[in-house]
Short mmCIF file of C-alpha atoms and ligand atoms in Angstrom, two decimals:
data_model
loop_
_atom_site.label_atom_id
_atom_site.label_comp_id
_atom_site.label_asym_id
_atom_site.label_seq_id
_atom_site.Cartn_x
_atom_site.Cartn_y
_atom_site.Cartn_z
CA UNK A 1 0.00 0.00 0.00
CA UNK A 2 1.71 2.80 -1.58
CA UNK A 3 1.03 6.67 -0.09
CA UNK A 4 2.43 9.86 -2.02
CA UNK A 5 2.57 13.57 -1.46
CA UNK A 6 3.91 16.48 -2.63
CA UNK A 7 5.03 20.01 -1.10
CA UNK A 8 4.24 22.71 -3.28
CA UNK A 9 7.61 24.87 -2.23
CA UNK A 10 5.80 28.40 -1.85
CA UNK A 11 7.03 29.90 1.36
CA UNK A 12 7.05 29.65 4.85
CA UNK A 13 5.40 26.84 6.56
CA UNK A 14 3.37 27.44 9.70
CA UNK A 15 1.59 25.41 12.38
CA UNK A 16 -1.63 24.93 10.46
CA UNK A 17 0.74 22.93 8.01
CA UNK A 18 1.99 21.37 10.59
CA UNK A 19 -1.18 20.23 12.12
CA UNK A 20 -2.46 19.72 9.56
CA UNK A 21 -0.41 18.24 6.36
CA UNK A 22 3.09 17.41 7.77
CA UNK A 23 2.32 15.62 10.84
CA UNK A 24 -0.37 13.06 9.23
CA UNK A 25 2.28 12.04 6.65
CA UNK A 26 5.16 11.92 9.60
CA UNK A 27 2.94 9.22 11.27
CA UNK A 28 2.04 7.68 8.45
CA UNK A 29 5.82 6.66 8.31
CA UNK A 30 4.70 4.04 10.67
CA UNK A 31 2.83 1.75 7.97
CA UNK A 32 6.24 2.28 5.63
CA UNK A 33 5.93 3.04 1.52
CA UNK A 34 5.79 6.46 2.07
CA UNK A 35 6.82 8.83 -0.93
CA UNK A 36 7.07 12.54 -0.71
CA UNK A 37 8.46 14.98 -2.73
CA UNK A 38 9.04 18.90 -3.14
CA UNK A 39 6.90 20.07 -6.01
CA UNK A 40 9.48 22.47 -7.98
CA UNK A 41 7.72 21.80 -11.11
CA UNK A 42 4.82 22.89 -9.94
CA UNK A 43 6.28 25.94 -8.69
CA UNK A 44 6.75 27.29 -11.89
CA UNK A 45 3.63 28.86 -12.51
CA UNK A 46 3.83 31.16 -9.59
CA UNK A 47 7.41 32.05 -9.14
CA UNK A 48 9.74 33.03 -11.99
CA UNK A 49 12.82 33.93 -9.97
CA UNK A 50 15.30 31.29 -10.09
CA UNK A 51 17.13 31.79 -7.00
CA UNK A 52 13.77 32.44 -4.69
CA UNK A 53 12.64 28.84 -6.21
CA UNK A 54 16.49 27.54 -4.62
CA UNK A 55 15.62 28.60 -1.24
CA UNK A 56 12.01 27.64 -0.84
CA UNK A 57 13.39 24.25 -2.21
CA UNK A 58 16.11 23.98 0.27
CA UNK A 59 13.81 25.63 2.96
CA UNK A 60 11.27 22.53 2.35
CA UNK A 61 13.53 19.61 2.47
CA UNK A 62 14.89 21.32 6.00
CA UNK A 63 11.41 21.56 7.43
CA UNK A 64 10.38 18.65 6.33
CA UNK A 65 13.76 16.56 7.45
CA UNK A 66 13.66 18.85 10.86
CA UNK A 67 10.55 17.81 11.91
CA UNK A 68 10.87 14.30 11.44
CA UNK A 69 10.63 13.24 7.97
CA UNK A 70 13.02 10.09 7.96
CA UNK A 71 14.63 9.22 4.73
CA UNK A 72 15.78 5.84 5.79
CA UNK A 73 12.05 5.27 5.78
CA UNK A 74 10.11 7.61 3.36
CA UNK A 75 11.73 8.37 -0.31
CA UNK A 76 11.88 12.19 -0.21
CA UNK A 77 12.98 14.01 -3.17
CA UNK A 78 12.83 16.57 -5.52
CA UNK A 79 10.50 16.32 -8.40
CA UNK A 80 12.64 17.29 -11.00
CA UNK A 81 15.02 15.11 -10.72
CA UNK A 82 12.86 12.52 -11.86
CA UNK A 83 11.91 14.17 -15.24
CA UNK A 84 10.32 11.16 -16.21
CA UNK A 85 6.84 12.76 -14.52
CA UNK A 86 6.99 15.56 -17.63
CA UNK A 87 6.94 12.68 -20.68
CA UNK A 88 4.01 10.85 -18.53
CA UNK A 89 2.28 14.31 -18.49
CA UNK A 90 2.38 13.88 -22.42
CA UNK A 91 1.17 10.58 -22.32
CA UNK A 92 -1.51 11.33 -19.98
CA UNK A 93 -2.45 15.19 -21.39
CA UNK A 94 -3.52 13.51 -24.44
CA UNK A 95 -6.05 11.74 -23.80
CA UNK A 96 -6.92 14.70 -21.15
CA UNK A 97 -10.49 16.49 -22.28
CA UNK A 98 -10.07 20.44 -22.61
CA UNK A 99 -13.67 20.53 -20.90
CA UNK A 100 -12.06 18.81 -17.74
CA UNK A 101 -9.39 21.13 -17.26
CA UNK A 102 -11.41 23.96 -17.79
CA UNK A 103 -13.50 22.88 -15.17
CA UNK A 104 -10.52 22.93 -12.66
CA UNK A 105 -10.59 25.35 -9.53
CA UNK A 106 -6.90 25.96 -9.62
CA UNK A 107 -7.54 27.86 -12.96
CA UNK A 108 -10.85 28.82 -12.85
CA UNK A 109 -9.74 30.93 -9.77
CA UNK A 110 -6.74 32.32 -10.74
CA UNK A 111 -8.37 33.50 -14.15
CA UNK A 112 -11.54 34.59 -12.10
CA UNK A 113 -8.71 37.00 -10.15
CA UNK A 114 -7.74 38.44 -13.63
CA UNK A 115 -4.41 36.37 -13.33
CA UNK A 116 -3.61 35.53 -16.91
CA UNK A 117 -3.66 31.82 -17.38
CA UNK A 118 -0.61 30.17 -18.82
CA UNK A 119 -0.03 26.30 -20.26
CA UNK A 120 1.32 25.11 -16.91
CA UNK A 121 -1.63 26.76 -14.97
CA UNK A 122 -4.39 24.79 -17.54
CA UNK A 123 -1.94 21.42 -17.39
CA UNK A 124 -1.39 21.47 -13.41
CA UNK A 125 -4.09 18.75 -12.83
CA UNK A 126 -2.20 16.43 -15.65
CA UNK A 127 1.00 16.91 -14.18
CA UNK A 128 -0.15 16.43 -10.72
CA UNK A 129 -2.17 13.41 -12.30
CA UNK A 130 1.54 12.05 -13.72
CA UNK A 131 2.84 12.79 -9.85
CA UNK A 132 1.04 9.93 -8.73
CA UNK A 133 0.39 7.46 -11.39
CA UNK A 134 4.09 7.44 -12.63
CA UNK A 135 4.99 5.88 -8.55
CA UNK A 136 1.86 3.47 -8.57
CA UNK A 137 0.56 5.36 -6.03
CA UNK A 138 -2.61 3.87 -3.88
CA UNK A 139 -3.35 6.83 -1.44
CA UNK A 140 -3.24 10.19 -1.46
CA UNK A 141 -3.49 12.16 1.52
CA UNK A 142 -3.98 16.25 0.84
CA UNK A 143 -6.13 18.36 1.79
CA UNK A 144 -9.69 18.96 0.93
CA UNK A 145 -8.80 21.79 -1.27
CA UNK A 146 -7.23 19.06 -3.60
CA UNK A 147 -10.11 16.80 -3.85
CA UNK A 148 -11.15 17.87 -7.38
CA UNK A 149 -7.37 17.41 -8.50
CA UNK A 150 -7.65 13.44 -7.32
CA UNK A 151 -10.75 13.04 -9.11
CA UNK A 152 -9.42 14.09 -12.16
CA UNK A 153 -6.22 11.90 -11.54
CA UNK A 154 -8.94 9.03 -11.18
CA UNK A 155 -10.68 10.05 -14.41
CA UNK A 156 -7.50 10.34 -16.22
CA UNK A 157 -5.93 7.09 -15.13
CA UNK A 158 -9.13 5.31 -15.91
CA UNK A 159 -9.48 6.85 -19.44
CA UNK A 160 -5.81 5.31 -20.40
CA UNK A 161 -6.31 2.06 -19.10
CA UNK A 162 -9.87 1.83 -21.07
CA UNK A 163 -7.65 3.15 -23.99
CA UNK A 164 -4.10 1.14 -23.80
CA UNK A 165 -5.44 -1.85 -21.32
CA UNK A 166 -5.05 -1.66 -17.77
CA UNK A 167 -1.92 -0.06 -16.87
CA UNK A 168 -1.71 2.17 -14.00
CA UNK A 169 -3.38 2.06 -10.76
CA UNK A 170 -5.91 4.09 -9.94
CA UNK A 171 -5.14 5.48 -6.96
CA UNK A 172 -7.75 7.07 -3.76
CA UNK A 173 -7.66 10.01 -2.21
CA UNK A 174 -7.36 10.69 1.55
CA UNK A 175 -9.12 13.36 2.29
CA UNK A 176 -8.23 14.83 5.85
CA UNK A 177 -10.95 15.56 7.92
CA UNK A 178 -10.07 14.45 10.77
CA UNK A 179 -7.50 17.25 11.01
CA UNK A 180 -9.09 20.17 12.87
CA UNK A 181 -8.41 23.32 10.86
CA UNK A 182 -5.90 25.30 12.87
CA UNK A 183 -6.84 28.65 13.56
CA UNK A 184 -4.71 31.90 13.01
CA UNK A 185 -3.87 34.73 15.32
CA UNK A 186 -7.03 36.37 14.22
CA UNK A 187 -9.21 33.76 14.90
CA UNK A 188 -9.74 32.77 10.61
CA UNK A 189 -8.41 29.62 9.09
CA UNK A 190 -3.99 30.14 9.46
CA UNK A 191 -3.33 30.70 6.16
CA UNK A 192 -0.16 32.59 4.40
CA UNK A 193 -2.65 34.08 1.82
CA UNK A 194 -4.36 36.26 5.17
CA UNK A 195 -1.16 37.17 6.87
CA UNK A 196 -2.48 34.83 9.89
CA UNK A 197 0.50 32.52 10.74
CA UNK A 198 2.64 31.07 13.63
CA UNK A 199 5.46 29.82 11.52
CA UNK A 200 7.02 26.69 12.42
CA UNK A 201 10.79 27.94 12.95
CA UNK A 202 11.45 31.51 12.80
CA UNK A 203 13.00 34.36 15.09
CA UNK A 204 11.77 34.17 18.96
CA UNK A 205 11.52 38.25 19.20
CA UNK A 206 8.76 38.37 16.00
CA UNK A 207 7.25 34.91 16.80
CA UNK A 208 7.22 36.32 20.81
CA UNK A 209 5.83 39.50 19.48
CA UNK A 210 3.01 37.69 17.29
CA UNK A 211 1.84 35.55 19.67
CA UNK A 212 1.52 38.28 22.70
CA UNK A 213 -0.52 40.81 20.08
CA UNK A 214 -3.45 37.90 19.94
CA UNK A 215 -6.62 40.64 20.54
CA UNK A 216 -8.85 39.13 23.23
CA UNK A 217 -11.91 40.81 24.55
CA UNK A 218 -12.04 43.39 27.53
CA UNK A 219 -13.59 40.93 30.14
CA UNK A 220 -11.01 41.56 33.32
CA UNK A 221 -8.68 38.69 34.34
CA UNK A 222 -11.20 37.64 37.85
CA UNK A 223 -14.40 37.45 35.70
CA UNK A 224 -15.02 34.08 34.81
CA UNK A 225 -15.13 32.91 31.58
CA UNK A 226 -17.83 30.06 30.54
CA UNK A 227 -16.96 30.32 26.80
CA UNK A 228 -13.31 29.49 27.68
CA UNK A 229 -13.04 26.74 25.54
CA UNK A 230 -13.34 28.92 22.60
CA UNK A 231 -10.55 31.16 23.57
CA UNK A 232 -8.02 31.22 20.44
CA UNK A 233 -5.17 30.68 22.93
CA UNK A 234 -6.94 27.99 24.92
CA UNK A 235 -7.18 26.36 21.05
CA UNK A 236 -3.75 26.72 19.89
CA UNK A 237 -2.87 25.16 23.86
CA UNK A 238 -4.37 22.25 22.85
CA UNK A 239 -1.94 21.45 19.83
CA UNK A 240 1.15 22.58 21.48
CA UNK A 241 1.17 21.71 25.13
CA UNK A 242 0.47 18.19 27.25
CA UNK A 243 -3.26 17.64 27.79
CA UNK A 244 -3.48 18.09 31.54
CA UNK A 245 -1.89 21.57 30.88
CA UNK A 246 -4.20 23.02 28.42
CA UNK A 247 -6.71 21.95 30.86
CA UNK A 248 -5.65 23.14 33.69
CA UNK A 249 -5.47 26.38 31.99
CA UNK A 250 -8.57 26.03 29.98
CA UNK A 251 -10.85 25.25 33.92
CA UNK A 252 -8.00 29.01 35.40
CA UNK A 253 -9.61 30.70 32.54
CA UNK A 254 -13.23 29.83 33.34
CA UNK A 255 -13.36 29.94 36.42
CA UNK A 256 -12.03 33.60 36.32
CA UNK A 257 -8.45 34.59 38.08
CA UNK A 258 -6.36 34.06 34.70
CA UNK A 259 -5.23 36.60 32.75
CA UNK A 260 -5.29 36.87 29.03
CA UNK A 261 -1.12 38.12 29.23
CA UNK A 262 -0.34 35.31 31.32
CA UNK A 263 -2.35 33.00 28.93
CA UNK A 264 -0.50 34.12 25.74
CA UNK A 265 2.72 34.06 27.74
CA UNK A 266 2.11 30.04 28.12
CA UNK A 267 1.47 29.52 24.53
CA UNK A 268 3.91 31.06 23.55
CA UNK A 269 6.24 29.12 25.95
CA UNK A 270 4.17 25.52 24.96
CA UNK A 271 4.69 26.64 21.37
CA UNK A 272 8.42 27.31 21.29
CA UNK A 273 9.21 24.35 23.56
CA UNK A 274 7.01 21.94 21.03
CA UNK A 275 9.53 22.54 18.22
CA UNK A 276 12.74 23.10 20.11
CA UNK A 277 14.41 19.64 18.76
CA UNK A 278 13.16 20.17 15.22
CA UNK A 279 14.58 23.81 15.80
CA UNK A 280 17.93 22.38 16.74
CA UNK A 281 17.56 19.72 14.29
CA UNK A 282 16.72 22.34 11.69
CA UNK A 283 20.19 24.69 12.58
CA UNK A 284 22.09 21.35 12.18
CA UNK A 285 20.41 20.55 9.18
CA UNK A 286 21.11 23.73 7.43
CA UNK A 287 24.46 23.86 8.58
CA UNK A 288 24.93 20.61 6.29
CA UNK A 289 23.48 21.35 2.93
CA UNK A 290 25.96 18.82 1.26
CA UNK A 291 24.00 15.97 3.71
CA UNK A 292 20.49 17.40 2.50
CA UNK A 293 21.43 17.38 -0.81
CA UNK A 294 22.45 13.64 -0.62
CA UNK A 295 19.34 12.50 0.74
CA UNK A 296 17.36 14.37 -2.05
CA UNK A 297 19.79 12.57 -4.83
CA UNK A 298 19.66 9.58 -2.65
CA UNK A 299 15.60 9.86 -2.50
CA UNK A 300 15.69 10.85 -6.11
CA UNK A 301 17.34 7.34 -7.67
CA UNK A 302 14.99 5.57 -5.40
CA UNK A 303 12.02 6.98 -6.95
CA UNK A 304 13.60 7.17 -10.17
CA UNK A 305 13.95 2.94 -9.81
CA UNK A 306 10.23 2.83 -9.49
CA UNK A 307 9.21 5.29 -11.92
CA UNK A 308 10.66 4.03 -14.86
CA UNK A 309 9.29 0.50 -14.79
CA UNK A 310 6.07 2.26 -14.56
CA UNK A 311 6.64 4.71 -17.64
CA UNK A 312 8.17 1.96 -19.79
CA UNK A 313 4.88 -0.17 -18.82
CA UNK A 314 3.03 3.25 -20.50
CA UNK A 315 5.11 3.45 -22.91
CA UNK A 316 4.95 -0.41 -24.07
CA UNK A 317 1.19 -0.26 -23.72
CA UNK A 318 0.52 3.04 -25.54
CA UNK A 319 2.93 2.17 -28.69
CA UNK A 320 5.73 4.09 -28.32
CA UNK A 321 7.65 0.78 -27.48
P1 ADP B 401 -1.79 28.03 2.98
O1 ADP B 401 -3.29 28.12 3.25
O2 ADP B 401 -1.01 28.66 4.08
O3 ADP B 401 -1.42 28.54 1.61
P2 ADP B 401 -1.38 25.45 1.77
O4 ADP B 401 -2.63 25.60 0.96
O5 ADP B 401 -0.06 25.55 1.09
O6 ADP B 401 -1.43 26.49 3.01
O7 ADP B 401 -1.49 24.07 2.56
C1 ADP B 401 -0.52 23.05 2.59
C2 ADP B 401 -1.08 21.92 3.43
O8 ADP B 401 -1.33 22.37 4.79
C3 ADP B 401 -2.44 21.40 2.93
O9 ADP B 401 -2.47 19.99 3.07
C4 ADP B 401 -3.47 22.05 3.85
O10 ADP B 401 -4.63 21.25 3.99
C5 ADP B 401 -2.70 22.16 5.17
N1 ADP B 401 -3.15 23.35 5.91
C6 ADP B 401 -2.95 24.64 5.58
N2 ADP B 401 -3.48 25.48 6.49
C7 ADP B 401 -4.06 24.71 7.43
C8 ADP B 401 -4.78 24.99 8.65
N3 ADP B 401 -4.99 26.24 9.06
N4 ADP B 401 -5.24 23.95 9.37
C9 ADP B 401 -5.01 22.66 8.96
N5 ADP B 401 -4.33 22.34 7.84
C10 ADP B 401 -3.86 23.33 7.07
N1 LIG B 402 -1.03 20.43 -5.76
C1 LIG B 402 -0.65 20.10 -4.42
C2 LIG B 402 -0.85 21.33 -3.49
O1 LIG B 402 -0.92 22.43 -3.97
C3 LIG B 402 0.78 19.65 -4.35
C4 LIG B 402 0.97 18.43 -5.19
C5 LIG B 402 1.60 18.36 -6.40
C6 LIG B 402 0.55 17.11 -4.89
N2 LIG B 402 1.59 17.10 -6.87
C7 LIG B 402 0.96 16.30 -5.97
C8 LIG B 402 -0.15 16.56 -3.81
C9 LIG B 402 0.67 14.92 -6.00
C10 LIG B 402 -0.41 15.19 -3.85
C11 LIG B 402 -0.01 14.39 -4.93
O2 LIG B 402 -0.90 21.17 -2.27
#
């Protein structure tokens, strides 16, 4: 039972990816057959700068490695590096309806924002479809923003199989909704599109700073609070500190005598000691690029092994062999 991801590489990753993406696919290490990669291709409709795509490469694989993504178990690379995923996207584009991909969210919202649509925006779904099929993927996890994206990998997997004989798997999505949605500091969804975030590892003065400036309401620290467990703090308490803590907490603030500073002061606290090994892990990490790189080239001619039995099988099936 194969399961496969990708990391789009666009910025900084906060808790709510933590929560929500990278810590499901950490534990699913357990089970074994995991394969995750960076999504660099995909990065290429959005940003155009070269060196900015470097970083947020190299910032990925240290998150991701820092926080307990374990090579020896999972095969973590970067996409291109297996460019066999761009001739599948041929193979599978083809027989790819224009009606489908114009039916797409990822397009049909960008081009709703007056974004100009190139080829790569229109083709995303195919080469996302190509992602998976090409490792004989059989689950999927992302979230449910990505649902339509499966479906379509579905659609287009079954449409070459009825058209070449049955040759890839068709693989299911896992659809996360078990995974609370993490709130922000203002209370919405933690998003990096509404300037919202706790980031995973950054600077303790901002992160300090961010957490503190939380706006609660004006009720004085003795009233007592019935609503506590609503409290944004209270909810970010629960991911980040030990149970008994976030409850003890959680009955203070009810029962009136807790004050909203002395609240944020504990997340904070919770918060920074949660990721203090990846954090060290992270500083060692980066302070061994040569290592990270190995792992990625390492990851890269494991997947590599895999994904060109199943584009030969493709290939063989469709003709071009
Ligand atoms: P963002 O909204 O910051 O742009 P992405 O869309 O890049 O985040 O999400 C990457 C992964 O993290 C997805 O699997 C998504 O479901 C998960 N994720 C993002 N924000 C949250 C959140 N606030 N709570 C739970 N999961 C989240
Ligand atoms: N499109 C996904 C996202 O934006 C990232 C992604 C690319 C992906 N290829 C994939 C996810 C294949 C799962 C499988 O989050």
């Amino acid at each position: 039972m194969r399961t496969l991801t990708g990391i789009t590489p666009s910025g900084t990753l906060h808790i709510g990816n933590y929560f929500g993406a990278m810590r499901p696919a950490i534990e699913a290490q357990q089970a074994g057959d995991c394969f995750y990669f960076i999504a660099n291709y995909h990065s290429m409709t959005s940003v155009t700068d070269a060196a900015e795509r470097r970083v947020n490469t190299r910032g990925i694989a240290l998150d991701w490695l820092a926080c307990g993504l374990d090579p020896k178990i999972s095969v973590f690379w970067r996409q291109s590096d297996v460019p066999e995923v761009t001739e599948l996207t041929w193979l599978l584009g083809s027989l790819t309806p224009m009606g489908l991909l114009e039916r797409a969210h990822s397009y049909k919202d960008k081009a709703a924002k007056g974004i100009s649509p190139n080829f790569g925006l229109f083709a995303y779904p195919v080469l996302m479809a190509a992602d998976i099929l090409l490792y004989d993927t059989h689950r999927v996890p992302v979230g449910k923003d990505q649902k339509q994206h499966l479906e379509m990998t579905r659609d287009i997997a079954i449409k070459f199989n009825e058209a070449y004989g049955e040759t890839l798997v068709v693989p299911a999505a896992v659809i996360r909704d078990d995974v609370a949605v993490v709130p922000g500091l203002d209370g919405q969804k933690m998003s990096k599109s509404y300037g919202n975030t706790i980031e995973i590892f950054g600077d303790e003065k901002v992160l300090r700073k961010k957490i503190m400036g939380i706006v609660m309401d004006s009720r004085t620290p003795a009233e007592p609070k019935p609503d506590a467990d609503k409290n944004l703090a209270i909810q970010l308490l629960k991911l980040v500190a030990p149970a008994e803590v976030a409850a003890d907490l959680e009955n203070r603030l009810r029962a009136g005598g807790l004050g909203y500073g002395d609240l944020k002061k504990a997340l904070f606290e919770h918060y920074w000691n949660y990721f203090a090994a990846a954090r060290v892990r992270r500083t060692e990490l980066a302070a061994n690029l040569d290592h990270v790189e190995s792992v990625l080239r390492d990851g890269a001619a494991r997947a590599r092994a895999v994904a060109s039995v199943v584009l030969q099988r493709a290939r063989r099936a469709s003709g071009l062999e």
